[in-house]
Amino acid sequence: MNEIQETLITLSNKKYITRRIIAAKIDYTIFITITYFYILIFGSKDEDGAISVNGIKALPVVLFWILYFCLIETFLNATLGNFLVKLKPVDLKTGNNITFKQSFLRHVVDPIDLFLFGIVAVIIIKNSAQNQRFGDLLANTKVIKI
């Protein structure tokens, strides 16, 4: 057994729920704030006064989501939130850094994980053998402390 595998086994009982909640709050505060200002600047008002972006104007929001959550996590091994709380996702089997596909799968189900202020994710993490949230289960990843 190599050193990485031994470390993963040692850390397998650690859930890091508080750190994960803080990281999610940081990440989604950044994403929502930038999206909010983008919509204010580039959005259109409807007859009720609500501002929204539609069609091609909505594309930058999706691209920013992919950039922030998937590309940054893939190439820098953590989102800003995870970096600040010293966590990172790794491949469940190898302990290696995750791929873009794994990062995408982890985050595409964030709306489910974060439902009811993250209570779904906390319940799944507490009941998962490898302390994974739904996105981690889907992507075959887990979060470790760095």
XYZ file of C-alpha atoms in Angstrom:
146
model
C 0.000 0.000 0.000
C 1.462 3.349 -0.987
C 1.521 6.509 1.112
C -1.411 8.148 -0.708
C -3.640 5.125 -0.141
C -2.705 4.980 3.547
C -3.467 8.675 3.938
C -6.837 8.264 2.214
C -7.741 5.364 4.497
C -6.729 7.383 7.560
C -8.788 10.335 6.414
C -11.760 8.270 5.245
C -13.632 8.814 8.498
C -13.290 12.593 8.288
C -16.388 14.302 6.932
C -15.248 17.964 7.039
C -18.882 19.079 6.963
C -18.259 22.545 8.425
C -15.384 23.182 6.031
C -17.476 21.963 3.102
C -20.361 24.259 4.058
C -18.015 27.240 4.303
C -16.440 26.381 0.937
C -19.858 26.098 -0.732
C -20.932 29.449 0.735
C -17.758 31.119 -0.554
C -18.062 29.570 -4.013
C -21.742 30.270 -4.507
C -21.454 33.786 -3.071
C -18.833 34.518 -5.733
C -20.881 32.893 -8.493
C -24.186 34.527 -7.520
C -22.620 37.973 -6.996
C -20.920 38.010 -10.396
C -24.056 36.622 -12.056
C -26.197 39.265 -10.326
C -24.053 42.131 -11.598
C -23.901 40.608 -15.074
C -27.712 40.450 -15.173
C -27.986 44.046 -13.897
C -25.603 45.305 -16.574
C -26.690 43.195 -19.558
C -30.256 42.259 -18.647
C -33.503 43.604 -20.002
C -36.487 44.799 -17.987
C -39.842 43.223 -18.642
C -43.230 44.931 -18.227
C -43.204 44.129 -14.488
C -39.767 45.690 -14.022
C -37.950 42.387 -13.493
C -34.503 42.190 -15.058
C -33.399 39.021 -16.841
C -31.099 37.715 -19.532
C -32.432 35.428 -22.216
C -31.100 33.631 -25.242
C -27.493 34.293 -26.156
C -27.150 36.783 -23.281
C -27.592 33.875 -20.830
C -24.622 31.994 -22.316
C -21.951 33.906 -20.332
C -23.611 32.816 -17.068
C -23.310 29.153 -18.082
C -19.748 29.671 -19.323
C -18.781 31.385 -16.064
C -20.267 28.443 -14.114
C -18.161 26.001 -16.161
C -15.061 28.180 -15.764
C -15.408 28.743 -12.035
C -16.533 25.334 -10.876
C -15.210 22.885 -13.457
C -12.124 24.343 -15.122
C -10.634 25.970 -12.031
C -11.288 22.863 -9.951
C -9.729 20.667 -12.638
C -6.606 22.723 -13.262
C -5.988 24.199 -9.803
C -7.327 21.146 -7.913
C -9.859 23.177 -5.910
C -12.348 25.994 -6.187
C -11.499 29.158 -4.266
C -13.788 28.080 -1.423
C -12.167 24.660 -1.101
C -8.704 26.182 -1.370
C -9.409 28.623 1.466
C -10.670 25.886 3.804
C -7.880 23.515 2.710
C -9.964 20.833 0.999
C -9.770 19.293 -2.418
C -11.643 16.640 -4.362
C -9.753 13.524 -5.442
C -10.547 10.434 -7.456
C -12.099 7.889 -5.109
C -10.069 4.908 -6.354
C -6.673 6.445 -7.065
C -6.474 9.516 -4.839
C -5.321 11.484 -7.897
C -6.572 14.908 -8.927
C -9.976 14.839 -10.584
C -10.704 15.206 -14.295
C -12.908 17.806 -15.975
C -15.632 15.170 -16.398
C -15.522 14.349 -12.683
C -15.660 18.035 -11.764
C -18.615 18.587 -14.093
C -20.449 15.595 -12.631
C -19.727 16.803 -9.078
C -21.235 20.209 -9.754
C -24.041 19.517 -12.209
C -26.068 18.149 -9.292
C -25.252 21.035 -6.924
C -28.898 22.186 -7.036
C -29.877 18.828 -5.502
C -27.016 18.812 -2.986
C -27.699 22.392 -1.949
C -31.482 22.017 -1.721
C -32.877 23.295 1.581
C -29.637 25.169 2.364
C -27.453 22.097 1.873
C -29.315 19.776 4.207
C -29.504 17.153 1.427
C -25.706 17.166 1.054
C -25.155 16.960 4.815
C -27.527 13.984 5.113
C -25.855 12.179 2.205
C -22.333 12.901 3.525
C -23.230 11.637 7.008
C -24.720 8.433 5.584
C -22.153 7.717 2.868
C -19.420 5.180 3.576
C -16.833 7.464 1.923
C -18.326 10.751 3.204
C -19.496 11.743 -0.266
C -22.276 14.086 -1.267
C -24.494 13.236 -4.253
C -22.090 14.935 -6.696
C -19.168 12.928 -5.317
C -21.113 9.680 -5.589
C -21.943 10.463 -9.212
C -18.340 11.396 -10.082
C -16.564 8.703 -8.014
C -14.726 11.351 -6.005
C -14.287 12.311 -2.376
C -13.052 15.401 -0.583
C -9.882 15.331 1.486
C -8.010 17.857 3.623
C -4.812 19.274 2.105
